[in-house]
PDB file of C-alpha atoms in Angstrom:
ATOM      1  CA  MET H 296     -10.947  54.146 198.893  1.00 55.00           C
ATOM      2  CA  PRO H 297     -14.631  54.740 200.408  1.00 84.00           C
ATOM      3  CA  VAL H 298     -16.381  58.416 201.014  1.00 91.00           C
ATOM      4  CA  ASN H 299     -15.567  58.482 205.074  1.00 93.00           C
ATOM      5  CA  GLN H 300     -19.819  58.304 205.982  1.00 95.00           C
ATOM      6  CA  ASP H 301     -18.843  59.351 210.194  1.00 97.00           C
ATOM      7  CA  VAL H 302     -16.039  61.914 210.055  1.00 98.00           C
ATOM      8  CA  ILE H 303     -15.262  63.329 213.409  1.00 98.00           C
ATOM      9  CA  ILE H 304     -14.047  66.874 213.051  1.00 98.00           C
ATOM     10  CA  THR H 305     -10.907  68.055 215.218  1.00 98.00           C
ATOM     11  CA  CYS H 306     -11.305  71.959 216.386  1.00 98.00           C
ATOM     12  CA  ALA H 307      -7.176  73.125 216.555  1.00 98.00           C
ATOM     13  CA  LEU H 308      -7.671  76.582 218.394  1.00 98.00           C
ATOM     14  CA  THR H 309      -4.654  78.621 218.648  1.00 98.00           C
ATOM     15  CA  GLY H 310      -1.564  76.841 217.612  1.00 97.00           C
ATOM     16  CA  ALA H 311       1.780  78.228 217.838  1.00 96.00           C
ATOM     17  CA  GLY H 312       2.171  80.723 214.792  1.00 94.00           C
ATOM     18  CA  ASP H 313       2.199  83.388 215.204  1.00 93.00           C
ATOM     19  CA  THR H 314      -1.308  85.033 214.513  1.00 96.00           C
ATOM     20  CA  VAL H 315      -2.788  86.938 217.811  1.00 96.00           C
ATOM     21  CA  GLY H 316      -1.920  90.367 216.017  1.00 92.00           C
ATOM     22  CA  ARG H 317      -3.647  89.121 213.255  1.00 96.00           C
ATOM     23  CA  SER H 318      -7.524  88.210 214.467  1.00 97.00           C
ATOM     24  CA  PRO H 319      -9.645  89.247 217.272  1.00 97.00           C
ATOM     25  CA  TYR H 320     -10.656  85.619 217.484  1.00 98.00           C
ATOM     26  CA  VAL H 321      -7.275  83.701 217.586  1.00 98.00           C
ATOM     27  CA  PRO H 322      -7.722  83.008 221.842  1.00 98.00           C
ATOM     28  CA  VAL H 323      -4.521  83.396 224.451  1.00 98.00           C
ATOM     29  CA  THR H 324      -5.369  83.592 227.659  1.00 98.00           C
ATOM     30  CA  PRO H 325      -6.259  79.955 229.360  1.00 98.00           C
ATOM     31  CA  GLU H 326     -10.248  81.143 229.744  1.00 98.00           C
ATOM     32  CA  GLN H 327     -10.428  81.840 225.727  1.00 98.00           C
ATOM     33  CA  ILE H 328      -8.780  79.128 225.587  1.00 98.00           C
ATOM     34  CA  ALA H 329     -11.569  76.855 227.185  1.00 98.00           C
ATOM     35  CA  ALA H 330     -14.454  79.228 225.642  1.00 98.00           C
ATOM     36  CA  SER H 331     -13.447  78.383 221.702  1.00 98.00           C
ATOM     37  CA  ALA H 332     -13.287  74.769 223.372  1.00 98.00           C
ATOM     38  CA  VAL H 333     -17.126  74.678 223.344  1.00 98.00           C
ATOM     39  CA  GLU H 334     -18.306  76.790 221.169  1.00 98.00           C
ATOM     40  CA  ALA H 335     -15.979  74.580 218.697  1.00 98.00           C
ATOM     41  CA  ALA H 336     -18.024  71.394 220.783  1.00 98.00           C
ATOM     42  CA  GLY H 337     -21.172  72.923 221.058  1.00 98.00           C
ATOM     43  CA  ALA H 338     -20.598  73.263 216.745  1.00 98.00           C
ATOM     44  CA  GLY H 339     -19.673  69.842 215.957  1.00 98.00           C
ATOM     45  CA  ALA H 340     -15.960  69.210 216.751  1.00 98.00           C
ATOM     46  CA  ALA H 341     -15.427  65.855 218.619  1.00 98.00           C
ATOM     47  CA  VAL H 342     -11.876  66.477 218.866  1.00 98.00           C
ATOM     48  CA  VAL H 343      -9.920  69.734 220.048  1.00 98.00           C
ATOM     49  CA  HIS H 344      -6.206  69.731 219.410  1.00 98.00           C
ATOM     50  CA  ILE H 345      -5.356  72.434 222.403  1.00 98.00           C
ATOM     51  CA  HIS H 346      -1.769  74.687 222.881  1.00 98.00           C
ATOM     52  CA  VAL H 347      -1.561  77.585 224.829  1.00 98.00           C
ATOM     53  CA  ARG H 348       0.109  80.782 224.834  1.00 98.00           C
ATOM     54  CA  GLU H 349       1.319  83.561 227.881  1.00 98.00           C
ATOM     55  CA  PRO H 350      -1.574  85.535 228.991  1.00 97.00           C
ATOM     56  CA  GLU H 351       0.648  88.213 228.424  1.00 96.00           C
ATOM     57  CA  THR H 352       2.312  87.884 225.070  1.00 96.00           C
ATOM     58  CA  GLY H 353       0.698  85.685 223.188  1.00 97.00           C
ATOM     59  CA  ALA H 354       3.689  83.888 222.612  1.00 97.00           C
ATOM     60  CA  PRO H 355       3.137  80.083 221.753  1.00 97.00           C
ATOM     61  CA  SER H 356       4.456  77.998 225.786  1.00 97.00           C
ATOM     62  CA  ARG H 357       5.043  74.586 227.849  1.00 97.00           C
ATOM     63  CA  ASP H 358       4.189  75.318 230.911  1.00 98.00           C
ATOM     64  CA  PRO H 359       1.879  72.546 232.034  1.00 98.00           C
ATOM     65  CA  ARG H 360       0.091  75.424 234.967  1.00 98.00           C
ATOM     66  CA  LEU H 361      -1.537  77.102 231.805  1.00 98.00           C
ATOM     67  CA  TYR H 362      -2.397  73.164 229.763  1.00 98.00           C
ATOM     68  CA  ARG H 363      -3.548  72.232 233.552  1.00 98.00           C
ATOM     69  CA  GLU H 364      -6.433  76.024 233.535  1.00 98.00           C
ATOM     70  CA  VAL H 365      -7.341  75.229 230.329  1.00 98.00           C
ATOM     71  CA  VAL H 366      -8.342  71.496 231.161  1.00 98.00           C
ATOM     72  CA  GLU H 367      -9.973  72.416 233.451  1.00 98.00           C
ATOM     73  CA  ARG H 368     -11.504  75.311 233.193  1.00 98.00           C
ATOM     74  CA  VAL H 369     -12.602  72.745 229.916  1.00 98.00           C
ATOM     75  CA  ARG H 370     -13.965  70.106 232.130  1.00 96.00           C
ATOM     76  CA  GLU H 371     -15.696  72.174 235.032  1.00 97.00           C
ATOM     77  CA  THR H 372     -18.023  73.367 231.826  1.00 97.00           C
ATOM     78  CA  GLY H 373     -19.785  69.606 231.860  1.00 97.00           C
ATOM     79  CA  THR H 374     -18.954  69.879 227.479  1.00 98.00           C
ATOM     80  CA  ASP H 375     -18.894  66.495 225.883  1.00 97.00           C
ATOM     81  CA  VAL H 376     -15.471  66.800 224.212  1.00 98.00           C
ATOM     82  CA  VAL H 377     -12.599  64.620 223.758  1.00 98.00           C
ATOM     83  CA  ILE H 378      -8.868  66.488 225.001  1.00 98.00           C
ATOM     84  CA  ASN H 379      -5.868  66.456 222.712  1.00 98.00           C
ATOM     85  CA  LEU H 380      -2.602  68.005 224.057  1.00 98.00           C
ATOM     86  CA  THR H 381      -0.469  68.985 221.914  1.00 98.00           C
ATOM     87  CA  ALA H 382       2.647  67.988 222.918  1.00 98.00           C
ATOM     88  CA  GLY H 383       5.152  69.208 220.344  1.00 96.00           C
ATOM     89  CA  MET H 384       6.265  72.586 222.049  1.00 97.00           C
ATOM     90  CA  GLY H 385      10.037  71.708 222.821  1.00 97.00           C
ATOM     91  CA  GLY H 386      11.463  71.505 218.956  1.00 97.00           C
ATOM     92  CA  ASP H 387      12.373  74.714 217.872  1.00 97.00           C
ATOM     93  CA  LEU H 388      16.049  75.287 217.526  1.00 97.00           C
ATOM     94  CA  VAL H 389      17.363  78.273 215.754  1.00 97.00           C
ATOM     95  CA  ILE H 390      20.614  78.479 213.925  1.00 96.00           C
ATOM     96  CA  ASP H 391      23.254  81.377 213.071  1.00 96.00           C
ATOM     97  CA  PRO H 392      23.292  79.743 208.817  1.00 95.00           C
ATOM     98  CA  GLU H 393      27.139  81.808 208.947  1.00 95.00           C
ATOM     99  CA  ALA H 394      27.775  79.780 212.154  1.00 97.00           C
ATOM    100  CA  PRO H 395      25.407  77.321 213.148  1.00 94.00           C
ATOM    101  CA  LEU H 396      26.374  76.034 216.052  1.00 94.00           C
ATOM    102  CA  ARG H 397      25.551  79.052 217.614  1.00 96.00           C
ATOM    103  CA  GLN H 398      21.576  78.966 218.879  1.00 95.00           C
ATOM    104  CA  LEU H 399      19.864  81.989 218.133  1.00 96.00           C
ATOM    105  CA  PRO H 400      16.401  84.191 219.934  1.00 95.00           C
ATOM    106  CA  GLY H 401      13.033  80.926 219.359  1.00 94.00           C
ATOM    107  CA  THR H 402      15.206  78.052 219.916  1.00 96.00           C
ATOM    108  CA  ASP H 403      12.975  76.280 222.359  1.00 97.00           C
ATOM    109  CA  LEU H 404      14.741  72.774 222.731  1.00 97.00           C
ATOM    110  CA  VAL H 405      14.434  70.267 224.873  1.00 97.00           C
ATOM    111  CA  SER H 406      13.970  66.127 225.160  1.00 97.00           C
ATOM    112  CA  GLY H 407      11.192  63.697 224.146  1.00 96.00           C
ATOM    113  CA  LEU H 408      10.707  62.761 227.788  1.00 97.00           C
ATOM    114  CA  ASP H 409      10.877  67.530 228.955  1.00 97.00           C
ATOM    115  CA  ARG H 410       7.687  67.726 225.809  1.00 98.00           C
ATOM    116  CA  LEU H 411       5.385  65.725 228.144  1.00 98.00           C
ATOM    117  CA  PRO H 412       5.151  66.522 232.163  1.00 98.00           C
ATOM    118  CA  HIS H 413       1.852  68.088 232.127  1.00 98.00           C
ATOM    119  CA  VAL H 414       1.024  64.358 229.182  1.00 98.00           C
ATOM    120  CA  GLU H 415       1.576  63.176 232.606  1.00 98.00           C
ATOM    121  CA  GLU H 416      -0.025  64.913 234.623  1.00 98.00           C
ATOM    122  CA  LEU H 417      -2.801  65.391 233.258  1.00 98.00           C
ATOM    123  CA  LEU H 418      -3.664  61.980 230.833  1.00 97.00           C
ATOM    124  CA  PRO H 419      -5.224  63.684 228.142  1.00 98.00           C
ATOM    125  CA  ASP H 420      -6.926  61.193 225.651  1.00 98.00           C
ATOM    126  CA  ILE H 421      -4.987  62.484 223.324  1.00 98.00           C
ATOM    127  CA  CYS H 422      -1.368  63.902 223.248  1.00 98.00           C
ATOM    128  CA  THR H 423       0.580  64.306 219.159  1.00 98.00           C
ATOM    129  CA  LEU H 424       3.341  63.048 218.500  1.00 98.00           C
ATOM    130  CA  ASP H 425       5.087  65.224 216.024  1.00 98.00           C
ATOM    131  CA  CYS H 426       7.330  62.665 213.596  1.00 98.00           C
ATOM    132  CA  GLY H 427      10.545  63.467 212.937  1.00 97.00           C
ATOM    133  CA  SER H 428      12.318  66.685 212.013  1.00 97.00           C
ATOM    134  CA  LEU H 429      12.149  70.145 209.527  1.00 97.00           C
ATOM    135  CA  ASN H 430      12.807  73.026 207.975  1.00 96.00           C
ATOM    136  CA  PHE H 431       9.731  73.992 209.376  1.00 91.00           C
ATOM    137  CA  GLY H 432       9.996  77.549 206.905  1.00 88.00           C
ATOM    138  CA  ASP H 433      12.038  79.648 205.109  1.00 89.00           C
ATOM    139  CA  GLY H 434      15.268  81.237 207.155  1.00 92.00           C
ATOM    140  CA  SER H 435      17.075  79.024 209.484  1.00 95.00           C
ATOM    141  CA  ASN H 436      14.272  77.480 212.069  1.00 95.00           C
ATOM    142  CA  LEU H 437      14.154  74.338 212.494  1.00 96.00           C
ATOM    143  CA  TYR H 438      11.788  71.541 214.098  1.00 97.00           C
ATOM    144  CA  VAL H 439      13.951  68.991 216.195  1.00 98.00           C
ATOM    145  CA  SER H 440      12.108  65.295 216.794  1.00 98.00           C
ATOM    146  CA  THR H 441      14.813  62.207 215.974  1.00 98.00           C
ATOM    147  CA  PRO H 442      14.528  58.784 216.066  1.00 98.00           C
ATOM    148  CA  ASP H 443      15.654  58.660 219.732  1.00 97.00           C
ATOM    149  CA  MET H 444      13.724  61.256 220.777  1.00 98.00           C
ATOM    150  CA  LEU H 445      10.639  59.387 218.952  1.00 98.00           C
ATOM    151  CA  ARG H 446      10.665  55.696 220.913  1.00 98.00           C
ATOM    152  CA  THR H 447      11.810  57.544 224.068  1.00 98.00           C
ATOM    153  CA  GLY H 448       8.055  59.710 223.749  1.00 98.00           C
ATOM    154  CA  ALA H 449       6.810  56.992 222.281  1.00 98.00           C
ATOM    155  CA  LYS H 450       7.108  54.797 225.303  1.00 98.00           C
ATOM    156  CA  ARG H 451       6.378  57.292 228.023  1.00 98.00           C
ATOM    157  CA  ILE H 452       3.131  57.812 226.129  1.00 98.00           C
ATOM    158  CA  GLN H 453       2.252  54.267 225.856  1.00 98.00           C
ATOM    159  CA  GLU H 454       2.653  53.789 229.347  1.00 98.00           C
ATOM    160  CA  LEU H 455       0.603  56.436 230.610  1.00 98.00           C
ATOM    161  CA  GLY H 456      -2.139  54.710 228.370  1.00 97.00           C
ATOM    162  CA  VAL H 457      -2.203  58.258 226.862  1.00 98.00           C
ATOM    163  CA  ARG H 458      -2.983  57.727 223.038  1.00 98.00           C
ATOM    164  CA  PRO H 459      -0.889  59.416 220.923  1.00 98.00           C
ATOM    165  CA  GLU H 460      -1.915  61.055 217.331  1.00 98.00           C
ATOM    166  CA  LEU H 461       1.384  60.570 214.835  1.00 98.00           C
ATOM    167  CA  GLU H 462       2.178  64.029 213.767  1.00 98.00           C
ATOM    168  CA  ILE H 463       2.919  63.012 209.988  1.00 98.00           C
ATOM    169  CA  PHE H 464       4.441  66.111 207.490  1.00 98.00           C
ATOM    170  CA  ASP H 465       6.737  64.253 205.345  1.00 97.00           C
ATOM    171  CA  THR H 466       6.135  60.773 203.991  1.00 97.00           C
ATOM    172  CA  GLY H 467       9.716  59.724 205.056  1.00 97.00           C
ATOM    173  CA  GLN H 468       7.730  60.665 209.202  1.00 98.00           C
ATOM    174  CA  LEU H 469       5.075  58.518 208.360  1.00 98.00           C
ATOM    175  CA  TRP H 470       7.334  55.608 207.688  1.00 98.00           C
ATOM    176  CA  PHE H 471       8.880  55.644 211.076  1.00 98.00           C
ATOM    177  CA  ALA H 472       5.417  56.192 212.362  1.00 98.00           C
ATOM    178  CA  LYS H 473       4.768  52.773 210.899  1.00 98.00           C
ATOM    179  CA  GLN H 474       8.406  51.924 212.719  1.00 98.00           C
ATOM    180  CA  LEU H 475       6.913  52.757 215.711  1.00 98.00           C
ATOM    181  CA  LEU H 476       4.982  50.514 215.226  1.00 98.00           C
ATOM    182  CA  ALA H 477       6.412  47.981 213.784  1.00 98.00           C
ATOM    183  CA  GLU H 478       8.329  47.965 217.170  1.00 98.00           C
ATOM    184  CA  GLY H 479       6.364  47.635 219.500  1.00 98.00           C
ATOM    185  CA  LEU H 480       5.814  51.974 220.516  1.00 98.00           C
ATOM    186  CA  LEU H 481       2.317  52.212 218.970  1.00 98.00           C
ATOM    187  CA  ASP H 482      -0.446  50.165 220.276  1.00 97.00           C
ATOM    188  CA  ASP H 483      -3.922  49.353 217.592  1.00 95.00           C
ATOM    189  CA  PRO H 484      -5.637  51.298 216.350  1.00 96.00           C
ATOM    190  CA  THR H 485      -3.075  53.485 215.582  1.00 98.00           C
ATOM    191  CA  VAL H 486      -4.202  57.377 214.708  1.00 98.00           C
ATOM    192  CA  PHE H 487      -2.335  59.786 212.196  1.00 98.00           C
ATOM    193  CA  GLN H 488      -3.134  63.435 211.488  1.00 98.00           C
ATOM    194  CA  LEU H 489      -1.462  64.262 207.857  1.00 98.00           C
ATOM    195  CA  CYS H 490      -0.171  67.637 207.828  1.00 98.00           C
ATOM    196  CA  MET H 491      -0.559  69.059 204.201  1.00 97.00           C
ATOM    197  CA  GLY H 492       1.377  72.928 203.469  1.00 96.00           C
ATOM    198  CA  ILE H 493       3.883  73.359 205.887  1.00 95.00           C
ATOM    199  CA  PRO H 494       6.996  74.362 204.388  1.00 94.00           C
ATOM    200  CA  TRP H 495       8.475  72.905 203.583  1.00 95.00           C
ATOM    201  CA  GLY H 496       6.807  69.606 204.298  1.00 96.00           C
ATOM    202  CA  ALA H 497       4.103  67.325 202.350  1.00 97.00           C
ATOM    203  CA  PRO H 498       2.016  70.011 200.032  1.00 97.00           C
ATOM    204  CA  ALA H 499      -1.258  70.479 199.610  1.00 97.00           C
ATOM    205  CA  ASP H 500      -1.433  68.561 196.806  1.00 97.00           C
ATOM    206  CA  PRO H 501      -4.434  65.710 196.619  1.00 96.00           C
ATOM    207  CA  GLY H 502      -2.423  63.011 194.515  1.00 97.00           C
ATOM    208  CA  VAL H 503       0.230  62.948 197.973  1.00 97.00           C
ATOM    209  CA  LEU H 504      -2.626  62.748 200.157  1.00 97.00           C
ATOM    210  CA  GLN H 505      -3.318  59.781 198.150  1.00 97.00           C
ATOM    211  CA  SER H 506       0.266  58.296 197.934  1.00 97.00           C
ATOM    212  CA  MET H 507       0.005  59.084 201.945  1.00 98.00           C
ATOM    213  CA  VAL H 508      -3.433  57.622 202.650  1.00 97.00           C
ATOM    214  CA  ASN H 509      -1.979  54.287 200.862  1.00 97.00           C
ATOM    215  CA  MET H 510       1.144  53.991 203.181  1.00 97.00           C
ATOM    216  CA  LEU H 511      -1.276  54.189 206.320  1.00 98.00           C
ATOM    217  CA  PRO H 512      -1.001  50.743 208.158  1.00 97.00           C
ATOM    218  CA  ARG H 513      -4.506  48.836 208.111  1.00 94.00           C
ATOM    219  CA  GLY H 514      -6.667  49.478 210.750  1.00 94.00           C
ATOM    220  CA  ALA H 515      -5.301  52.822 211.220  1.00 97.00           C
ATOM    221  CA  GLN H 516      -7.831  56.076 211.751  1.00 98.00           C
ATOM    222  CA  TRP H 517      -6.934  59.480 209.657  1.00 98.00           C
ATOM    223  CA  ALA H 518      -7.683  62.716 209.063  1.00 98.00           C
ATOM    224  CA  SER H 519      -5.812  65.700 206.863  1.00 98.00           C
ATOM    225  CA  PHE H 520      -5.656  69.314 207.827  1.00 98.00           C
ATOM    226  CA  ALA H 521      -3.529  72.347 205.362  1.00 98.00           C
ATOM    227  CA  LEU H 522      -3.006  75.943 205.923  1.00 97.00           C
ATOM    228  CA  GLY H 523      -5.814  78.361 204.388  1.00 96.00           C
ATOM    229  CA  ARG H 524      -7.422  79.130 201.470  1.00 95.00           C
ATOM    230  CA  MET H 525      -7.024  74.583 201.837  1.00 97.00           C
ATOM    231  CA  GLN H 526      -8.557  74.512 204.852  1.00 98.00           C
ATOM    232  CA  MET H 527     -11.688  73.438 203.727  1.00 98.00           C
ATOM    233  CA  PRO H 528     -11.087  71.987 200.549  1.00 97.00           C
ATOM    234  CA  TRP H 529      -9.245  69.757 203.194  1.00 98.00           C
ATOM    235  CA  VAL H 530     -11.743  68.541 204.388  1.00 98.00           C
ATOM    236  CA  ALA H 531     -14.405  67.883 201.524  1.00 98.00           C
ATOM    237  CA  GLN H 532     -11.420  65.880 200.269  1.00 97.00           C
ATOM    238  CA  SER H 533     -10.154  64.302 203.507  1.00 98.00           C
ATOM    239  CA  ILE H 534     -13.703  62.863 203.629  1.00 98.00           C
ATOM    240  CA  LEU H 535     -13.113  61.172 199.664  1.00 97.00           C
ATOM    241  CA  LEU H 536     -10.136  59.838 200.739  1.00 97.00           C
ATOM    242  CA  GLY H 537     -11.790  57.382 203.856  1.00 97.00           C
ATOM    243  CA  GLY H 538     -10.402  60.040 206.561  1.00 98.00           C
ATOM    244  CA  HIS H 539     -11.820  62.801 209.359  1.00 98.00           C
ATOM    245  CA  VAL H 540     -11.346  66.080 209.170  1.00 98.00           C
ATOM    246  CA  ARG H 541      -9.340  69.278 211.153  1.00 98.00           C
ATOM    247  CA  VAL H 542     -10.351  72.762 211.002  1.00 98.00           C
ATOM    248  CA  GLY H 543      -9.741  75.442 213.237  1.00 98.00           C
ATOM    249  CA  LEU H 544      -7.672  79.076 213.735  1.00 98.00           C
ATOM    250  CA  GLU H 545      -4.297  77.206 213.687  1.00 98.00           C
ATOM    251  CA  ASP H 546      -4.464  76.379 210.599  1.00 98.00           C
ATOM    252  CA  ASN H 547      -7.055  78.685 209.110  1.00 98.00           C
ATOM    253  CA  LEU H 548      -7.727  82.624 209.833  1.00 98.00           C
ATOM    254  CA  TYR H 549     -10.772  83.852 206.840  1.00 98.00           C
ATOM    255  CA  LEU H 550     -14.079  82.175 206.012  1.00 95.00           C
ATOM    256  CA  GLY H 551     -13.747  83.984 202.909  1.00 92.00           C
ATOM    257  CA  LYS H 552     -11.210  86.631 201.822  1.00 92.00           C
ATOM    258  CA  GLY H 553     -11.253  89.493 203.769  1.00 93.00           C
ATOM    259  CA  VAL H 554     -13.911  87.349 206.238  1.00 97.00           C
ATOM    260  CA  LYS H 555     -12.268  87.348 210.078  1.00 98.00           C
ATOM    261  CA  ALA H 556     -13.613  83.458 211.399  1.00 98.00           C
ATOM    262  CA  THR H 557     -14.174  82.809 214.957  1.00 98.00           C
ATOM    263  CA  ASN H 558     -13.375  77.967 215.732  1.00 98.00           C
ATOM    264  CA  GLY H 559     -17.088  77.811 216.196  1.00 98.00           C
ATOM    265  CA  GLN H 560     -18.429  79.456 212.776  1.00 98.00           C
ATOM    266  CA  LEU H 561     -14.379  77.343 210.700  1.00 98.00           C
ATOM    267  CA  VAL H 562     -16.065  74.080 212.267  1.00 98.00           C
ATOM    268  CA  GLU H 563     -20.136  74.795 211.066  1.00 98.00           C
ATOM    269  CA  ARG H 564     -18.485  75.155 207.822  1.00 98.00           C
ATOM    270  CA  ALA H 565     -16.845  71.962 208.243  1.00 98.00           C
ATOM    271  CA  VAL H 566     -19.905  70.139 209.389  1.00 98.00           C
ATOM    272  CA  ARG H 567     -22.182  71.487 206.339  1.00 98.00           C
ATOM    273  CA  ILE H 568     -19.124  70.293 204.057  1.00 98.00           C
ATOM    274  CA  THR H 569     -19.932  66.918 205.671  1.00 98.00           C
ATOM    275  CA  GLU H 570     -23.394  66.773 205.859  1.00 98.00           C
ATOM    276  CA  SER H 571     -23.263  68.088 202.202  1.00 98.00           C
ATOM    277  CA  LEU H 572     -21.128  65.451 201.049  1.00 97.00           C
ATOM    278  CA  GLY H 573     -23.457  62.798 202.649  1.00 97.00           C
ATOM    279  CA  SER H 574     -21.823  61.748 205.043  1.00 98.00           C
ATOM    280  CA  ARG H 575     -22.962  62.855 208.966  1.00 98.00           C
ATOM    281  CA  VAL H 576     -20.324  64.007 212.474  1.00 98.00           C
ATOM    282  CA  ALA H 577     -19.629  61.202 214.138  1.00 98.00           C
ATOM    283  CA  THR H 578     -20.237  62.303 217.984  1.00 98.00           C
ATOM    284  CA  PRO H 579     -17.953  62.647 221.119  1.00 98.00           C
ATOM    285  CA  ASP H 580     -18.465  59.219 222.248  1.00 97.00           C
ATOM    286  CA  GLU H 581     -18.369  57.753 218.094  1.00 98.00           C
ATOM    287  CA  ALA H 582     -14.785  59.245 218.299  1.00 98.00           C
ATOM    288  CA  ARG H 583     -14.330  57.785 221.440  1.00 98.00           C
ATOM    289  CA  GLU H 584     -14.959  54.285 220.227  1.00 97.00           C
ATOM    290  CA  LYS H 585     -13.376  55.008 216.066  1.00 97.00           C
ATOM    291  CA  LEU H 586     -10.248  55.978 218.144  1.00 98.00           C
ATOM    292  CA  GLY H 587     -10.010  53.354 220.995  1.00 97.00           C
ATOM    293  CA  LEU H 588     -10.212  56.313 224.012  1.00 97.00           C
ATOM    294  CA  ARG H 589     -10.948  55.634 227.213  1.00 90.00           C
ATOM    295  CA  PRO H 590     -14.937  56.133 228.301  1.00 88.00           C
ATOM    296  CA  ARG H 591     -15.999  59.610 229.454  1.00 82.00           C
ATOM    297  CA  ALA H 592     -15.402  59.877 233.032  1.00 70.00           C
TER     298      ALA H 592
END
């Protein structure tokens, strides 16, 4: 697999993890998230991946009003950046291990269609589709995304004309994503995000990444990321295997040991790694062409 010469950098701005109290730079309010998107774009990110949080508490949210405010604020600045909205919220199931049919606090489990109202309203360039269920970390927290939910969600995203970014946390999920393609529920070019190092999915192991890349359908566009201190090594790893990259505070809070980062700084570091490998950073328009997106309005 040749080194990728034209690299799309995605910045995942805030995520849904319990990171707000761990860094002052994690954006929480729509104003902060939009400002962080503009900062990341200015540093070289062609794509921004957006979650929203409850402004008062920092808790993860799927409120369409919050997504609307973030997207409107970004667009009002005139910043040229590809908008990628998560559609993964609404899949959390926390069970009582002694009484598994009892749902515990932290559960937010809705249907595949009920994860999409903000996508239906805002019609972003990209939205995510998490391609399978997963034991999410230690304890009894599950992420639920069944084949029936995925077929329903993929069909609706296809009807909306939005490009799904297929979030792949393990090899079986990649297998099923290829099944969606075979069933006509995905359009070319398919766009994959290979998510590494999330307990208990695919480990951040170069051999595992290579195996997953070998499984991708012909013509697919793909990126990969890993968590924490592996974020920047994974920028190089992905480029060397022919892929694009993702950085940002959703996945890593640090520039180095004890040094907290902003999203812009993480993107700047990814730009330096990309260019040091002899590759160039793709512009938003080049990203749109590679990913099969609509031209900028």
